[in-house]
Coordinates of C-alpha atoms in Angstrom, one line a residue:
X1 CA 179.6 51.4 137.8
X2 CA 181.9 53.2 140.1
X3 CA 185.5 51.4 139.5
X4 CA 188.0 53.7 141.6
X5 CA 188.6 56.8 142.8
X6 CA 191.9 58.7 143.4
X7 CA 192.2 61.9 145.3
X8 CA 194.8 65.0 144.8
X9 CA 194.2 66.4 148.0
X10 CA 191.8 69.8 147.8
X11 CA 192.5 70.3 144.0
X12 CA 189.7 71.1 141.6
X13 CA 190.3 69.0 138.7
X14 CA 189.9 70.1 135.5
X15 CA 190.7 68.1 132.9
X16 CA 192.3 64.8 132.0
X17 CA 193.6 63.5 129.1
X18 CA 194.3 59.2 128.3
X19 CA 196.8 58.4 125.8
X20 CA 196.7 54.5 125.3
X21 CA 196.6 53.5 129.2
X22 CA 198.3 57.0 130.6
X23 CA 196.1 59.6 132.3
X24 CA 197.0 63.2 132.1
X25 CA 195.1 65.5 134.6
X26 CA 195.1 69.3 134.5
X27 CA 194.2 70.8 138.0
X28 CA 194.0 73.8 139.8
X29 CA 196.8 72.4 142.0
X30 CA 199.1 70.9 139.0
X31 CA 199.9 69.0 136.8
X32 CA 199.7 64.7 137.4
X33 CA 200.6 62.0 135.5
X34 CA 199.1 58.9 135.9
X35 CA 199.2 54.9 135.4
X36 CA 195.5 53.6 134.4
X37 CA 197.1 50.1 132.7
X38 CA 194.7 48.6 136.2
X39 CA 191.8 51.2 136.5
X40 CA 190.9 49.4 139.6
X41 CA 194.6 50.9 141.2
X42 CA 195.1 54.1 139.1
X43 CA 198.6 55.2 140.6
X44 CA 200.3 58.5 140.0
X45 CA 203.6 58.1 138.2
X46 CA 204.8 62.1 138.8
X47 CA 203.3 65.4 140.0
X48 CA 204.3 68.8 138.8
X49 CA 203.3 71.8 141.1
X50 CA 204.0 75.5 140.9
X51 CA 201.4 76.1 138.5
X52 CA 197.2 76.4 138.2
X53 CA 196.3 74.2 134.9
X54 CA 192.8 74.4 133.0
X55 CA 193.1 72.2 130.5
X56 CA 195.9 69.9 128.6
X57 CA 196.3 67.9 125.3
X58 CA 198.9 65.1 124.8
X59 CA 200.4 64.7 121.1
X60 CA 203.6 62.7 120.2
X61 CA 204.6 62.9 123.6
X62 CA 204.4 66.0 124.6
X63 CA 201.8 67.7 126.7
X64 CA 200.3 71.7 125.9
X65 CA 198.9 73.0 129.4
X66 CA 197.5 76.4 129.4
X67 CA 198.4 77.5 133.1
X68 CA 199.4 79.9 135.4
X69 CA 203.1 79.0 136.1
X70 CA 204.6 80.8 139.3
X71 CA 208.1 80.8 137.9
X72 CA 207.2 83.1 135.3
X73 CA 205.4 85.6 137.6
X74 CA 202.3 84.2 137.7
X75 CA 201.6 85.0 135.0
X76 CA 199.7 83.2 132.1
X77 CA 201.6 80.9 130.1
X78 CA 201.4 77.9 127.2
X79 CA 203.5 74.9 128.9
X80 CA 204.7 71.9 126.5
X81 CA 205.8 69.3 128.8
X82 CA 207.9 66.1 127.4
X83 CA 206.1 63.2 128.7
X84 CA 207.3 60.1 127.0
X85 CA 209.1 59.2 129.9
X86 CA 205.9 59.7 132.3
X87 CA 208.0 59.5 135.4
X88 CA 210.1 62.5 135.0
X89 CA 208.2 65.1 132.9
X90 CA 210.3 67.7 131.8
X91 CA 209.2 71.5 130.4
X92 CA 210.2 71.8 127.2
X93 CA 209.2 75.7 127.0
X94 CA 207.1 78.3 128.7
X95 CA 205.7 81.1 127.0
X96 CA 204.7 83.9 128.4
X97 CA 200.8 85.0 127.9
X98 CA 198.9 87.8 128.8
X99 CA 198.9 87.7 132.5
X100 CA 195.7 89.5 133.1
X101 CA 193.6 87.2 131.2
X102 CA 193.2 83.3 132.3
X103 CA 193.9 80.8 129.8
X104 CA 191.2 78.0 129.4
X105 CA 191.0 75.5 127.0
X106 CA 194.0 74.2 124.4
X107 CA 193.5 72.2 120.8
X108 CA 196.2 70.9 119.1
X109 CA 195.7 71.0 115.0
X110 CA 198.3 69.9 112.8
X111 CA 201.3 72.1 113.7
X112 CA 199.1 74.7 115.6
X113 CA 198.3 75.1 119.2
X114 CA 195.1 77.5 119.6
X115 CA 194.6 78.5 123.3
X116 CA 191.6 80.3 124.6
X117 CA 192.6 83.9 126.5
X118 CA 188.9 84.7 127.7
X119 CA 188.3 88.2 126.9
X120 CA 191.5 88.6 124.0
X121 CA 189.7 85.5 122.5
X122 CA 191.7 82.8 120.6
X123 CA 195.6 82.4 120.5
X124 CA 197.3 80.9 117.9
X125 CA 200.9 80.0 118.2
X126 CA 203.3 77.8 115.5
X127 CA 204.6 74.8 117.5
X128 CA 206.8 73.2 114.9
X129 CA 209.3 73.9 117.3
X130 CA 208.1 73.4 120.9
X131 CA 211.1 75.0 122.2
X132 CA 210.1 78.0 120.5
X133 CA 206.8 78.8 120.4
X134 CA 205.6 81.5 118.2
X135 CA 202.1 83.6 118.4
X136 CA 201.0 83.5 114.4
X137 CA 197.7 85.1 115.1
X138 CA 195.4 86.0 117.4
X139 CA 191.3 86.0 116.8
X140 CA 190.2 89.4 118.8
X141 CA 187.2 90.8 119.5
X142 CA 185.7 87.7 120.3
X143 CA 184.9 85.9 124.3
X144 CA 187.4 82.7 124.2
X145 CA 185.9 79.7 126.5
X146 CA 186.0 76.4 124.8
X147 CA 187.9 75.5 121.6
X148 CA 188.0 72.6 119.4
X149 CA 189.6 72.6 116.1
X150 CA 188.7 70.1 112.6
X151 CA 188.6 70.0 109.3
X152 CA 190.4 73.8 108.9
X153 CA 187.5 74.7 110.7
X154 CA 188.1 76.2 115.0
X155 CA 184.6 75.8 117.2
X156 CA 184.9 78.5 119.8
X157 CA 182.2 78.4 122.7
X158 CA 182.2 82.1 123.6
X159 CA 180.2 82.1 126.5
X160 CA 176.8 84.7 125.9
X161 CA 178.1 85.4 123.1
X162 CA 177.4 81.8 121.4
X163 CA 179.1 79.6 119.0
X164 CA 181.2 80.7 116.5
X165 CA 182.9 79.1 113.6
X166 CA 186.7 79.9 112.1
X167 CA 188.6 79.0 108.9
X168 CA 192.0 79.0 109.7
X169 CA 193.2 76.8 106.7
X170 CA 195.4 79.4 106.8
X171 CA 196.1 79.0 110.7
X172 CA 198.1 82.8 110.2
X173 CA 194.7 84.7 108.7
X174 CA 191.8 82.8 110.3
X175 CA 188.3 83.7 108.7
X176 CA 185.4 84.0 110.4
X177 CA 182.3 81.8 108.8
X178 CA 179.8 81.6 111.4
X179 CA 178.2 82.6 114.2
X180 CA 174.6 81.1 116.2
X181 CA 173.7 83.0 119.2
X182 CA 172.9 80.4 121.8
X183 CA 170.0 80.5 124.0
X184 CA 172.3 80.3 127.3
X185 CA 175.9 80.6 127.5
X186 CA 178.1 78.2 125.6
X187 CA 180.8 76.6 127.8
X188 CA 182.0 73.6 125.7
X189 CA 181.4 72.0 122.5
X190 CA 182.1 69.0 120.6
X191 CA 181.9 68.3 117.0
X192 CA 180.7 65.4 115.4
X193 CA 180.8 65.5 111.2
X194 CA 178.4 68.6 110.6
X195 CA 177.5 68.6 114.1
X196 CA 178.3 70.9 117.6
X197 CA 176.8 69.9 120.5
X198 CA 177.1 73.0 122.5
X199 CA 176.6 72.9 126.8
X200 CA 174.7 75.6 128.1
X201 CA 175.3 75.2 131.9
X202 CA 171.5 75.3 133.3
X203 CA 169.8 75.8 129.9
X204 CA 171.0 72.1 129.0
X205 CA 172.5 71.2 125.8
X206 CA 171.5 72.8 121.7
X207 CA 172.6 70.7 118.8
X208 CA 173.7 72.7 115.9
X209 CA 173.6 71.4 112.5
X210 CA 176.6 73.3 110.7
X211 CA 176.5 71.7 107.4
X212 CA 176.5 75.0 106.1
X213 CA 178.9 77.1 108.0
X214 CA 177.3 80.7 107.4
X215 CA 174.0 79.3 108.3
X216 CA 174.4 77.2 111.4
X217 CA 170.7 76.3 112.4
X218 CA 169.3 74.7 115.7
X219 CA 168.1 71.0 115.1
X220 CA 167.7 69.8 118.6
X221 CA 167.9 70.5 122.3
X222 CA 168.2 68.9 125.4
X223 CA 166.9 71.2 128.2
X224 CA 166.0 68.6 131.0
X225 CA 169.2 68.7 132.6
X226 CA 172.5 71.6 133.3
X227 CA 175.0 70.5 131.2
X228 CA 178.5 72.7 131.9
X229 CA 180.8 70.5 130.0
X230 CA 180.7 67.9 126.6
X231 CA 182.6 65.7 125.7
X232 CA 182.6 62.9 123.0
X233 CA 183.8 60.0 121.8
X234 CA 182.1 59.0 118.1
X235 CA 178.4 58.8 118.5
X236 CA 178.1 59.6 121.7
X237 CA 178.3 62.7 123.7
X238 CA 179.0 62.5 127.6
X239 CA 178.7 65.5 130.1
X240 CA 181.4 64.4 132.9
X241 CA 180.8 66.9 135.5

């Protein structure tokens, strides 16, 4: 049932994250903040401009956007935004990427931010201090789309490439484990126990089981329908575009 709607003007938006009845939106037009306590009158508390965001994750009150932020050249950059009070976000720190590459996704693990770079693959970066991020590896060699970090273990949805699995108990030396080659090109995944769920765009969705990590195996498939994006809450699995 269709509740609401709320419109930011021609932006594409990307991504939105809810912590307890605050919305966070990522959009290629900035970055909003928003009041869903009545989700039949969402209402935007503040706006941020300046900067093209893909993707953001909220933790402890801060916010980590992967965007291109025009007051650093537009160039790439990992934003960590104070948010705890919603109505005057402040930017903690900016740090500068690699400005030829477009930043995607963002997980927060522990006291690790690991960014997807596209083609330079994963970037990992120490947050302890959000002031001061610093890069404390980087996983090369490797297409970086979609990322989703548990249990020591980073899900990365390279694109043709497939799924690939990292240990990065060690977040400074992170170990590769296993790869599956996926039928079409993996866009997003979401883990559930020994579980991905990886979207394929037009070749619908694969379920991986990866109980064992070296020797992820295809256990089901959902091909009736083009899938670009999955998310999850639990058991269930939802594809929101």
């Amino acid at each position: 049932i269709l509740i609401n709607t709320l419109q930011f003007g021609n932006a594409s938006i990307e991504y939105i994250d809810v912590v307890d009845s605050i919305g966070y939106v990522a959009s290629q037009e900035g970055f909003y903040i928003l009041n869903l306590s009545d989700i039949s009158q969402p209402e935007i508390l503040s706006e941020m401009h300046n900067l093209n965001t893909w993707s953001v994750q909220v933790e402890n009150g801060l916010a980590y956007i992967p965007a291109r932020y025009y007051a650093t050249n537009e160039s790439a950059a990992l934003l960590i935004v104070d948010v705890s009070n919603p109505i005057d976000p402040i930017i903690v720190s900016a740090t500068d990427l690699d400005a030829n590459n477009a930043v995607v996704d963002i997980d927060i693990y522990g006291s690790y931010c690991y960014i997807t770079e596209n083609n330079r693959g994963v970037g990992i970066f120490d947050v302890s201090d959000p002031a001061n991020p610093q890069l404390a590896a980087q996983i090369s060699g490797y297409w970086g789309y979609r990322v989703e970090v548990s249990n020591d273990t980073l899900h990365l949805a390279s694109s043709s490439d497939g799924y690939y699995s990292f240990n990065v108990n060690d977040p400074t030396n992170p170990i590769l484990i296993g790869h599956y080659k996926t039928s079409g090109y993996n866009n997003s995944v979401y883990v559930h126990n020994d579980t991905v769920y990886s979207a394929q765009y037009d070749r619908g969705l694969e379920i991986i089981d990866f109980s064992q990590p070296d020797q992820p195996v295809l256990i089901g498939e959902i091909d009736s329908l083009n899938i670009s994006h999955v998310m999850g809450f639990g058991d269930y699995i939802y594809n929101p575009y």
